[in-house]
Structures are given as C-alpha cells and as structure tokens.
Amino acid sequence: MATRQQPAATAAGRRRKSKRAGAEGIAHVRATFNNTTITITEKNGAVISWGSAGQSGFKGSRKGTPFAAQVAAERAARAAIDMGMRSVTVLIKGPGAGRESAVRALGAAGFQVMAIKDVTPI
C-alpha cells in the first residue's frame, strides 16, 4: 500500500501561500493606546501581510509609541510590496499615538496612498 505525502506546512500547520497580490489594496491601521497593528488586504479582504509593534520587537509601553507604529508599518508594507501591491487605501481606527506615523511610513515605504479614511466608531 503506497503512502501519500502531505504538502509542506509551516510551523503553525497551515500551508504558506506564495501568490501574487493585486496592485491595489486596503491598509487597516488599528491604533490603540497600547499597541498599533497594520493589516494589508486585497480589495476582497484577503490578508496579504500584517505587522504590529509587538511583532516588531517592542515590549511594554514602548508598543504604543509613534516610532513603534512606523516600524510595524514598514515591515507590513515591505512584505506586501514584495508580493506586487503598489497602492493602498488607508482605513484608520482608534485613538492611539501611532495613527499618523503609520500612514506616513506606508507612503515612505513605496505605496501610493489613494485615500485616508477614519473609521473610528464614536
């Protein structure tokens, strides 16, 4: 009886996607007082890359700083640009200190920022 080989999996047990992203996408910036997360998706919502201040090596109260948000945005943007994305619409949510610096970092990383919308619930 022949055994079937399983596809290569990452440490988490899921298959790693190596597809090309579309040229346009959405950058979701969630800035809280304690952390800033950036998720870059395609127009249909499929996640291309993400980054957070905690993932970038910051701990404790330093995660809530504008510099930590900048580093997290650069990491997420670099991964998305490598997959072929060129322009983003930025959706900002939350009152944190990293709001503006994350948007500036996305532009500086090479994205063409098409629009910036504040979607913070009131």
Coordinates of N, CA and C in Angstrom, one line a residue:
M1 N 0.8 -1.2 0.0 CA 0.0 0.0 0.0 C 0.9 1.2 0.0
A2 N 0.7 2.1 -1.0 CA 1.5 3.3 -1.1 C 1.0 4.4 -0.1
T3 N 2.0 5.1 0.4 CA 1.6 6.2 1.3 C 1.6 7.5 0.6
R4 N 0.7 8.4 0.8 CA 0.7 9.7 0.2 C 1.5 10.7 1.0
Q5 N 2.2 11.6 0.4 CA 3.0 12.6 1.1 C 2.1 13.8 1.3
Q6 N 2.2 14.4 2.4 CA 1.5 15.6 2.8 C 2.2 16.8 2.2
P7 N 1.5 17.9 1.8 CA 2.2 19.1 1.3 C 3.0 19.7 2.5
A8 N 4.0 20.4 2.1 CA 4.8 21.1 3.1 C 4.0 22.1 3.9
A9 N 4.2 22.2 5.2 CA 3.4 23.1 6.0 C 4.3 23.9 6.9
T10 N 3.8 25.0 7.3 CA 4.6 25.9 8.2 C 4.5 25.4 9.6
A11 N 5.2 26.0 10.5 CA 5.2 25.6 11.9 C 3.8 25.6 12.5
A12 N 2.9 26.5 12.0 CA 1.6 26.5 12.6 C 0.7 25.5 12.0
G13 N 1.1 24.7 11.0 CA 0.3 23.7 10.4 C -0.5 24.1 9.2
R14 N -0.4 25.3 8.8 CA -1.1 25.8 7.6 C -0.1 25.9 6.4
R15 N -0.7 25.8 5.2 CA 0.2 25.9 4.0 C 0.4 27.4 3.8
R16 N 1.7 27.7 3.5 CA 2.1 29.1 3.2 C 1.7 29.4 1.8
K17 N 1.0 30.5 1.6 CA 0.6 31.0 0.2 C 1.7 31.8 -0.4
S18 N 2.1 31.6 -1.6 CA 3.1 32.4 -2.3 C 2.6 33.0 -3.6
K19 N 1.3 33.5 -3.5 CA 0.7 34.0 -4.7 C 1.0 35.5 -4.8
R20 N 0.7 36.1 -6.0 CA 0.9 37.5 -6.2 C -0.3 38.2 -5.8
A21 N -0.1 39.4 -5.2 CA -1.2 40.2 -4.8 C -1.6 41.1 -5.9
G22 N -2.8 41.7 -5.8 CA -3.3 42.6 -6.8 C -2.5 44.0 -6.6
A23 N -2.7 44.9 -7.6 CA -1.9 46.1 -7.5 C -2.5 47.1 -6.5
E24 N -3.8 46.9 -6.2 CA -4.5 47.8 -5.2 C -4.9 47.0 -4.0
G25 N -4.9 47.7 -2.8 CA -5.3 47.0 -1.6 C -5.8 48.0 -0.6
I26 N -6.0 47.5 0.6 CA -6.5 48.3 1.7 C -5.6 48.1 2.9
A27 N -5.1 49.2 3.5 CA -4.3 49.1 4.7 C -5.1 49.5 5.9
H28 N -5.3 48.5 6.8 CA -6.1 48.7 8.0 C -5.2 49.1 9.1
V29 N -5.2 50.3 9.7 CA -4.4 50.7 10.8 C -5.2 50.8 12.0
R30 N -4.9 49.9 13.0 CA -5.6 50.0 14.3 C -4.7 50.5 15.4
A31 N -4.9 51.7 15.8 CA -4.0 52.4 16.8 C -4.7 52.5 18.1
T32 N -4.3 51.7 19.1 CA -4.8 51.8 20.4 C -3.7 52.5 21.3
F33 N -4.1 52.7 22.5 CA -3.1 53.4 23.4 C -1.9 52.4 23.7
N34 N -2.1 51.1 23.6 CA -1.1 50.2 24.0 C -0.3 49.5 22.8
N35 N -0.9 49.6 21.6 CA -0.2 48.9 20.5 C -0.8 49.5 19.2
T36 N -0.1 49.2 18.1 CA -0.6 49.6 16.8 C -0.4 48.4 15.9
T37 N -1.5 48.0 15.2 CA -1.4 46.9 14.2 C -1.8 47.4 12.8
I38 N -1.1 46.9 11.8 CA -1.3 47.2 10.4 C -1.6 45.9 9.7
T39 N -2.8 45.8 9.0 CA -3.1 44.7 8.2 C -3.3 45.2 6.8
I40 N -2.6 44.6 5.9 CA -2.8 45.0 4.5 C -3.5 43.8 3.7
T41 N -4.6 44.2 3.1 CA -5.5 43.2 2.5 C -5.7 43.6 1.0
E42 N -6.2 42.6 0.3 CA -6.7 42.9 -1.1 C -8.0 43.5 -1.0
K43 N -8.6 44.0 -2.1 CA -9.9 44.6 -2.1 C -11.0 43.7 -1.6
N44 N -10.9 42.4 -1.8 CA -11.9 41.4 -1.3 C -11.7 41.0 0.1
G45 N -10.7 41.5 0.8 CA -10.5 41.2 2.2 C -9.4 40.2 2.5
A46 N -8.9 39.5 1.5 CA -7.8 38.5 1.8 C -6.6 39.2 2.3
V47 N -6.1 38.7 3.4 CA -4.9 39.3 4.1 C -3.6 39.0 3.3
I48 N -2.9 40.0 3.0 CA -1.6 39.9 2.3 C -0.5 39.9 3.3
S49 N -0.4 40.9 4.2 CA 0.6 40.9 5.2 C 0.1 41.7 6.4
W50 N 0.7 41.6 7.5 CA 0.4 42.3 8.7 C 1.6 42.6 9.5
G51 N 1.5 43.5 10.4 CA 2.6 43.8 11.3 C 2.0 44.5 12.5
S52 N 2.7 44.4 13.6 CA 2.3 45.1 14.9 C 3.6 45.5 15.6
A53 N 3.4 46.5 16.5 CA 4.6 46.9 17.3 C 5.1 45.8 18.1
G54 N 4.3 45.0 18.6 CA 4.8 43.8 19.4 C 5.6 42.8 18.6
Q55 N 5.1 42.6 17.4 CA 5.8 41.7 16.4 C 7.1 42.3 16.0
S56 N 7.2 43.6 16.0 CA 8.5 44.2 15.6 C 9.5 44.3 16.7
G57 N 9.2 43.7 17.9 CA 10.2 43.7 18.9 C 10.0 44.6 20.1
F58 N 9.0 45.4 20.0 CA 8.8 46.4 21.1 C 8.0 45.7 22.2
K59 N 8.3 46.1 23.5 CA 7.6 45.5 24.6 C 7.1 46.5 25.5
G60 N 6.0 46.2 26.2 CA 5.5 47.1 27.3 C 5.0 48.4 26.7
S61 N 5.2 49.5 27.4 CA 4.7 50.8 27.0 C 5.3 51.3 25.7
R62 N 6.4 50.8 25.3 CA 7.0 51.3 24.0 C 6.2 50.8 22.8
K63 N 5.3 49.8 22.9 CA 4.5 49.4 21.8 C 3.5 50.5 21.4
G64 N 3.2 51.4 22.3 CA 2.2 52.4 21.9 C 2.8 53.7 21.3
T65 N 4.1 53.7 21.1 CA 4.8 54.9 20.6 C 4.6 55.1 19.1
P66 N 4.8 56.3 18.6 CA 4.7 56.5 17.1 C 5.9 55.8 16.4
F67 N 7.0 55.7 17.0 CA 8.1 55.0 16.3 C 7.9 53.5 16.1
A68 N 7.2 52.9 17.1 CA 6.9 51.5 17.0 C 5.9 51.3 15.9
A69 N 4.9 52.2 15.8 CA 3.9 52.1 14.7 C 4.6 52.3 13.3
Q70 N 5.6 53.1 13.2 CA 6.3 53.3 12.0 C 7.1 52.1 11.6
V71 N 7.7 51.4 12.5 CA 8.5 50.2 12.2 C 7.5 49.1 11.8
A72 N 6.4 49.0 12.5 CA 5.4 47.9 12.2 C 4.8 48.2 10.8
A73 N 4.6 49.4 10.4 CA 4.0 49.7 9.1 C 5.0 49.4 8.0
E74 N 6.3 49.7 8.2 CA 7.3 49.5 7.3 C 7.5 48.0 7.0
R75 N 7.4 47.1 8.1 CA 7.5 45.7 7.9 C 6.3 45.1 7.1
A76 N 5.1 45.6 7.4 CA 3.9 45.1 6.7 C 4.0 45.5 5.2
A77 N 4.4 46.8 5.0 CA 4.4 47.3 3.6 C 5.5 46.6 2.8
R78 N 6.6 46.3 3.4 CA 7.7 45.7 2.6 C 7.2 44.3 2.1
A79 N 6.5 43.6 3.0 CA 6.0 42.2 2.6 C 5.0 42.3 1.5
A80 N 4.1 43.3 1.6 CA 3.0 43.5 0.5 C 3.6 44.0 -0.8
I81 N 4.6 44.9 -0.7 CA 5.2 45.4 -2.0 C 5.9 44.2 -2.7
D82 N 6.6 43.3 -1.9 CA 7.3 42.2 -2.5 C 6.3 41.3 -3.2
M83 N 5.0 41.3 -2.8 CA 4.0 40.4 -3.4 C 3.3 41.1 -4.6
G84 N 3.7 42.4 -4.9 CA 3.2 43.0 -6.1 C 2.2 44.1 -5.8
M85 N 1.9 44.5 -4.6 CA 0.9 45.5 -4.3 C 1.6 46.9 -4.5
R86 N 0.9 47.8 -5.1 CA 1.5 49.2 -5.4 C 0.8 50.3 -4.7
S87 N -0.5 50.2 -4.5 CA -1.3 51.3 -4.0 C -2.3 50.8 -2.9
V88 N -2.6 51.7 -1.9 CA -3.5 51.3 -0.9 C -4.4 52.5 -0.5
T89 N -5.6 52.1 0.0 CA -6.5 53.0 0.6 C -6.3 52.7 2.1
V90 N -6.1 53.7 2.9 CA -5.8 53.5 4.4 C -7.1 53.8 5.2
L91 N -7.4 52.8 6.0 CA -8.5 52.9 6.9 C -7.9 52.9 8.4
I92 N -8.1 54.0 9.1 CA -7.6 54.2 10.4 C -8.7 54.0 11.4
K93 N -8.4 53.2 12.5 CA -9.3 53.0 13.6 C -8.6 53.2 14.9
G94 N -9.1 54.0 15.8 CA -8.6 54.1 17.1 C -7.9 55.4 17.4
P95 N -7.7 55.7 18.7 CA -7.2 57.0 19.2 C -5.7 57.0 19.5
G96 N -4.9 56.0 19.1 CA -3.6 55.8 19.6 C -2.6 56.8 18.9
A97 N -1.4 56.8 19.5 CA -0.4 57.8 19.1 C 0.3 57.4 17.8
G98 N 0.1 56.2 17.3 CA 0.7 55.7 16.1 C -0.1 55.9 14.8
R99 N -1.2 56.6 14.9 CA -2.0 56.8 13.7 C -1.3 57.5 12.6
E100 N -0.8 58.7 12.8 CA -0.2 59.5 11.7 C 1.1 58.9 11.3
S101 N 1.9 58.4 12.2 CA 3.2 57.9 11.8 C 3.1 56.6 11.0
A102 N 2.1 55.8 11.2 CA 1.9 54.6 10.5 C 1.5 54.9 9.0
V103 N 0.7 55.9 8.8 CA 0.3 56.3 7.5 C 1.5 56.9 6.7
R104 N 2.3 57.7 7.4 CA 3.5 58.3 6.8 C 4.4 57.2 6.4
A105 N 4.6 56.2 7.2 CA 5.5 55.1 6.9 C 5.1 54.3 5.7
L106 N 3.8 54.1 5.6 CA 3.2 53.4 4.4 C 3.6 54.1 3.1
G107 N 3.5 55.4 3.1 CA 3.8 56.2 2.0 C 5.3 56.2 1.7
A108 N 6.1 56.3 2.7 CA 7.6 56.3 2.6 C 8.1 54.9 2.2
A109 N 7.4 53.8 2.5 CA 7.8 52.5 2.1 C 7.7 52.2 0.6
G110 N 6.9 53.1 -0.1 CA 6.7 52.9 -1.5 C 5.3 52.8 -2.0
F111 N 4.3 52.8 -1.1 CA 2.9 52.7 -1.5 C 2.5 54.0 -2.0
Q112 N 1.6 54.0 -3.0 CA 0.9 55.2 -3.4 C -0.4 55.2 -2.6
V113 N -0.6 56.2 -1.7 CA -1.7 56.3 -0.8 C -2.9 57.0 -1.5
M114 N -3.9 56.2 -1.9 CA -5.0 56.7 -2.7 C -6.0 57.6 -1.8
A115 N -6.3 57.1 -0.6 CA -7.2 57.8 0.2 C -6.9 57.4 1.7
I116 N -7.3 58.3 2.6 CA -7.2 58.0 4.0 C -8.5 58.3 4.6
K117 N -9.1 57.2 5.3 CA -10.4 57.3 5.9 C -10.3 57.0 7.4
D118 N -10.9 57.8 8.3 CA -11.0 57.5 9.7 C -12.3 56.7 9.9
V119 N -12.2 55.5 10.4 CA -13.4 54.6 10.6 C -13.5 54.3 12.1
T120 N -13.0 55.2 12.9 CA -13.1 55.0 14.4 C -14.6 55.1 14.8
P121 N -15.1 54.1 15.5 CA -16.5 54.2 16.0 C -16.7 55.2 17.0
I122 N -17.7 56.0 17.0 CA -17.9 57.0 18.0 C -19.0 56.6 19.0

